[in-house]
Structure formats: C-alpha cells, structure tokens
mmCIF file of C-alpha atoms in Angstrom:
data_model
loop_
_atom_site.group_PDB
_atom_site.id
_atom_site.type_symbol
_atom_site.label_atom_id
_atom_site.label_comp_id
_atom_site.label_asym_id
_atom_site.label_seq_id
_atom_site.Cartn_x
_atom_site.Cartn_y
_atom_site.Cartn_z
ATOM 1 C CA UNK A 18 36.703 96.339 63.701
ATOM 2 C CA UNK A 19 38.156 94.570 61.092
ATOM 3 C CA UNK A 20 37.959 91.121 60.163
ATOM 4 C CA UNK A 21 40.801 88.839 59.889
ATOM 5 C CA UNK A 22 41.000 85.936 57.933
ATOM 6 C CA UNK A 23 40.677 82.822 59.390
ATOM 7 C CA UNK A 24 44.655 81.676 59.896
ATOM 8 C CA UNK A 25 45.708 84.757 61.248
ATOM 9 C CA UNK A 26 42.020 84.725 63.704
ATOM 10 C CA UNK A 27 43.359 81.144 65.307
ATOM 11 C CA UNK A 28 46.651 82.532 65.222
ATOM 12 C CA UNK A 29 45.316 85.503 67.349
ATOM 13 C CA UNK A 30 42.640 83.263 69.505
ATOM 14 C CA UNK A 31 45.677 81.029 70.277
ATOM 15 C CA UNK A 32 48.121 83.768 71.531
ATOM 16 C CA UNK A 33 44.988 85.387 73.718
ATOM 17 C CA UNK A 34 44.498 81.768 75.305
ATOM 18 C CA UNK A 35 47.833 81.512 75.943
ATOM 19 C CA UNK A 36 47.470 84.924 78.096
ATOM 20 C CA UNK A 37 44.599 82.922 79.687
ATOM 21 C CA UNK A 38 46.768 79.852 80.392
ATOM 22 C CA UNK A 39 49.248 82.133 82.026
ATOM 23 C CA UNK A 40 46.257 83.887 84.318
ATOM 24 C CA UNK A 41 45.146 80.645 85.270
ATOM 25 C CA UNK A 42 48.253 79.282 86.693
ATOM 26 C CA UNK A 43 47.936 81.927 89.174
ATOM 27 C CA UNK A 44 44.829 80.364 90.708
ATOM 28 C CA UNK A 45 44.270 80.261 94.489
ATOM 29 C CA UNK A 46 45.408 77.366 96.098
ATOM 30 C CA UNK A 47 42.577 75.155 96.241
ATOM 31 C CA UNK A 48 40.331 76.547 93.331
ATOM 32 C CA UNK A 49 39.328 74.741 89.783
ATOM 33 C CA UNK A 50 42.332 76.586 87.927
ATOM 34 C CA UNK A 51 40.803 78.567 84.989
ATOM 35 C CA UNK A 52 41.833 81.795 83.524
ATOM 36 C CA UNK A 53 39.207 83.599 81.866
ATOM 37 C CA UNK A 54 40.560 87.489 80.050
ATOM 38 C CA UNK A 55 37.690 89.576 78.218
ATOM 39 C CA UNK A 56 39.334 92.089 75.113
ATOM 40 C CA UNK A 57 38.041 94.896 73.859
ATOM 41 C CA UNK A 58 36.985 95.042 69.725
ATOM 42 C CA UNK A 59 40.467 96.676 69.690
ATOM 43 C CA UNK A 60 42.478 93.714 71.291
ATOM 44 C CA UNK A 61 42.564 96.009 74.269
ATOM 45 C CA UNK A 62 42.801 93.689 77.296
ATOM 46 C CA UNK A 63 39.395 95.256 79.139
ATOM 47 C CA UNK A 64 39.960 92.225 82.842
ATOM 48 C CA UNK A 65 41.506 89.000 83.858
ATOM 49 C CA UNK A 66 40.490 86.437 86.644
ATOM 50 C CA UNK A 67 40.912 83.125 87.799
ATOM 51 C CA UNK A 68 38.334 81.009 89.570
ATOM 52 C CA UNK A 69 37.904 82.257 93.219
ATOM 53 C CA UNK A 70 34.947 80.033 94.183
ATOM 54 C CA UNK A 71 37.357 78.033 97.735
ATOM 55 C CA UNK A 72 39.315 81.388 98.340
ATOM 56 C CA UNK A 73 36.545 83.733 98.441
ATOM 57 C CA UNK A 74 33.813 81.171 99.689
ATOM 58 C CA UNK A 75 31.307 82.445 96.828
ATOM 59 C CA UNK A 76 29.469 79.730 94.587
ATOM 60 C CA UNK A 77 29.241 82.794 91.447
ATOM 61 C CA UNK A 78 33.362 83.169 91.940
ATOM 62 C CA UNK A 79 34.045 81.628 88.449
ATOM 63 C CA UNK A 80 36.795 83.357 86.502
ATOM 64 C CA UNK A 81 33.965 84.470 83.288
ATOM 65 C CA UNK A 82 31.570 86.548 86.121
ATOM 66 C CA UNK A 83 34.718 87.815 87.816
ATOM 67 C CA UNK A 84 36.316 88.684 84.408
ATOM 68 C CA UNK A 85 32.805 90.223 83.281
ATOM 69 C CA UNK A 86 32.394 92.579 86.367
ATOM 70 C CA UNK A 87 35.742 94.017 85.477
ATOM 71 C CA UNK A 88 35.356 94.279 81.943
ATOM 72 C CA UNK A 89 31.859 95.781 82.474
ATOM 73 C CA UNK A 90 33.208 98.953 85.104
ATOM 74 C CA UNK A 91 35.611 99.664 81.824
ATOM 75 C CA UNK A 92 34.238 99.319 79.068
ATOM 76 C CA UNK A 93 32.485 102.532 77.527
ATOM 77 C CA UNK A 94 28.913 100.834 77.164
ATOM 78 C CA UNK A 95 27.954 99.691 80.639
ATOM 79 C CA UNK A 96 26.984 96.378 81.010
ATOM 80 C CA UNK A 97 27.093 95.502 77.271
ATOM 81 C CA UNK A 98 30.122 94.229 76.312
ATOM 82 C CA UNK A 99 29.227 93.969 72.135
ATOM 83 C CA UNK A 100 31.885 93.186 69.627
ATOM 84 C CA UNK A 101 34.087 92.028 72.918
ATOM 85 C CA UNK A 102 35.962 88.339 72.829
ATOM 86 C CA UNK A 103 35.654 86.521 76.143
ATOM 87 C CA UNK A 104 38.694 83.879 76.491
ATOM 88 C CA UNK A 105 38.622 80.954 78.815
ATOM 89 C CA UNK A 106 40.706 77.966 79.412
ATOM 90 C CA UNK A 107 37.731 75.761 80.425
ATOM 91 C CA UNK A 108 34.331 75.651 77.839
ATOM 92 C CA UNK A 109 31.869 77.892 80.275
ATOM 93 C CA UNK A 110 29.024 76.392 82.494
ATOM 94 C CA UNK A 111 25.669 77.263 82.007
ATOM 95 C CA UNK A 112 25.854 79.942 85.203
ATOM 96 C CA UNK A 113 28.857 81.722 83.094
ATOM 97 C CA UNK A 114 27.334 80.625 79.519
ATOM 98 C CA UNK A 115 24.371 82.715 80.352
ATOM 99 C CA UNK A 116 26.119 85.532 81.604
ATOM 100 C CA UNK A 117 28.546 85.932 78.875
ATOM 101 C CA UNK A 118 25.221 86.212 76.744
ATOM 102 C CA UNK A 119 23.354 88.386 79.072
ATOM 103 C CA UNK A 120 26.750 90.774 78.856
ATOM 104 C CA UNK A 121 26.423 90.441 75.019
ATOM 105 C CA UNK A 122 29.325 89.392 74.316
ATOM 106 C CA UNK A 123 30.612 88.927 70.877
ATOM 107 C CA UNK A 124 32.478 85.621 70.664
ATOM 108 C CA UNK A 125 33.724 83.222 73.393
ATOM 109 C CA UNK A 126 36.505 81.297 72.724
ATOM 110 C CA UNK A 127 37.533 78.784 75.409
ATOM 111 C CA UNK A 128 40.150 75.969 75.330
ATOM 112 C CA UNK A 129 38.988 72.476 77.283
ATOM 113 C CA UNK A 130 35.885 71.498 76.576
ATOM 114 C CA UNK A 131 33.728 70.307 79.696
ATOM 115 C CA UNK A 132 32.097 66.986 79.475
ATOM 116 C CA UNK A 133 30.155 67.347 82.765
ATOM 117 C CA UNK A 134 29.042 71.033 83.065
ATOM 118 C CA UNK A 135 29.850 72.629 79.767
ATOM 119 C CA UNK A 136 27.337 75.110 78.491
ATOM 120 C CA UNK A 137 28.538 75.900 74.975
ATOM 121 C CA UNK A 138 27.596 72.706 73.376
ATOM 122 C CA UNK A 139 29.715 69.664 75.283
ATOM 123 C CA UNK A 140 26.426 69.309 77.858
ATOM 124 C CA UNK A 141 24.062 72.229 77.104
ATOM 125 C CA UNK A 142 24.471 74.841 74.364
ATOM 126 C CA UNK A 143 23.031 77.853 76.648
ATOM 127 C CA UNK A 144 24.697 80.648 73.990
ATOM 128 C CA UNK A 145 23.412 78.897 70.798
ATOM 129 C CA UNK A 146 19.832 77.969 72.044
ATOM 130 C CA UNK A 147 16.790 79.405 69.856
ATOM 131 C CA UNK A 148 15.339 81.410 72.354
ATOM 132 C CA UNK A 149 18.782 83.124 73.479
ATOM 133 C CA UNK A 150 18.219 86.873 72.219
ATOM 134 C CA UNK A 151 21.664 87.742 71.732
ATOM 135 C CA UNK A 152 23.923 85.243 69.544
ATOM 136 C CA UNK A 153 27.705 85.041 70.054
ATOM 137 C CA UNK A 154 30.274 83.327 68.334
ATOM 138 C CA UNK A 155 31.815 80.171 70.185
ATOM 139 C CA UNK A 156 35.025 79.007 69.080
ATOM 140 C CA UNK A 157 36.106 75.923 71.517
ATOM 141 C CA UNK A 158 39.263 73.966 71.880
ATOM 142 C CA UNK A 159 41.896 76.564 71.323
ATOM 143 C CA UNK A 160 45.125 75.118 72.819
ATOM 144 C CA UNK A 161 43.315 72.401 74.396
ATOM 145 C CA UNK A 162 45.434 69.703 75.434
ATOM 146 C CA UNK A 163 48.006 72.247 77.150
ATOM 147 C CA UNK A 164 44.065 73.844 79.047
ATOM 148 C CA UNK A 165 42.747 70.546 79.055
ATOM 149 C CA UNK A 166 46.158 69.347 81.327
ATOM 150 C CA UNK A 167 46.010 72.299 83.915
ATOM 151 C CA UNK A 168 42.700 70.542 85.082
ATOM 152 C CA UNK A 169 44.019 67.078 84.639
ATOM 153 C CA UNK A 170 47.269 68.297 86.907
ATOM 154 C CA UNK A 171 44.816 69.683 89.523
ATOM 155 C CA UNK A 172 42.539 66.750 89.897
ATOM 156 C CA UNK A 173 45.443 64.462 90.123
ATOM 157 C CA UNK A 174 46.227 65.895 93.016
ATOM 158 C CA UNK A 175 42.610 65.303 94.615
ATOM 159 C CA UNK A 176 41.695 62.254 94.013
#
C-alpha cells in the first residue's frame, strides 16, 4: 500500500468520514448516532454500522464491534484486520478502543472527540498505552464540528 502524502491523506480521511457521517444518520431511532466504516489497505469498503445498543437491547452494540464483526467475516486474514483504517464519527470508548487494537487495526481515524468516555486519548488512551502489543495510528477530529453536531442534535432532543 502506498503512502500518500499528508494533504491528499486528510483529503482522503475527510471524504471516508463523510461516508461515516452519512451511515450514521441512518441510526435507529433511539440509539447514540455514530457511524463507524472499516476499509481495506486498498480503500475497499470491507463493513458499515451504526450504534445498535436501544434497538437491539445489547450493551457491546456500538457501531466499531458491529463494523469489526463484518469486516472480520471478509477480510482475507481472519480476525486480523492489519494495514485496515477504521473510521468513526465519535473518538472510540475504551470497550471499542480495545477491540479495534485486539483486531489490529492499522489506523483509526474518528471525528468528535469524547470528553466523557473517549479511549483514544480525550479520557484514556487504550490504543497508545505502553503495554498495548499492537500500535495503531489515531488520527482524531476529522470533520468534527459537522460529527461533533449529530450528537449535539440528538441530545437536544433528550434532555
């Protein structure tokens, strides 16, 4: 896989968070809307998900582990997604931080950081830690005002 440099690298993170913007507008009613998509090294889109956590009543329903399941039945080395981007609209929590890691993944690039439960450096830095085996790349607020408003618009509405 090639390396790009770094302009035409944000201009690529931004268009793949904008294809995770779009996936997380179609979030159950009722669920934290985030849109997580997992590429292949080749830009190959490998699974998409939203958070499912109200609609299918499961605490480990968060749009990452949904997105890594998928990614993992296609991808030709198992469980191991290497070299792979994960995109999110919302900076990870430490349940999807460590799984992202434990998948291997390559880089994570998320949008809104998460001042109460982030797990890539805003609260805990589960994917940068010492003792963490495998290291990926984090790259956070990509588009973040337009991910960071999806979760203000949602909240509004709850409070």
């Amino acid at each position: 896989m090639a390396v790009l440099p770094v302009q035409a690298r944000l201009k690529e993170d931004e268009r793949r968070m904008r294809h995770a913007l779009e996936i997380a507008r179609h979030t159950p009613d009722g669920d934290v809307p985030v849109g997580a998509v997992i590429f292949a090294p080749s830009g190959e889109i490998l699974a998409t998900a939203t958070n499912r956590r109200e609609a299918d009543r499961d605490p480990t329903a968060h749009a990452e582990i949904i997105a890594l399941r998928r990614a993992a039945r296609r991808f030709n080395d198992g469980w191991r997604l290497t070299d792979c981007t994960a995109v999110v609209t919302l900076e990870p929590c430490s349940m999807c931080a460590g799984a992202l890691v434990g998948a291997r993944i390559g880089r994570i690039v998320f949008g809104a950081f998460e001042p109460h439960t982030g797990a890539c450096g805003s609260v805990f830095d589960v994917v940068r830690d010492p003792a963490v085996l495998h290291k990926s790349e984090v790259i956070g607020g990509i588009l973040e005002s337009e991910c960071a408003s999806l979760m203000t618009e949602f909240f509004a509405y709850r409070r």
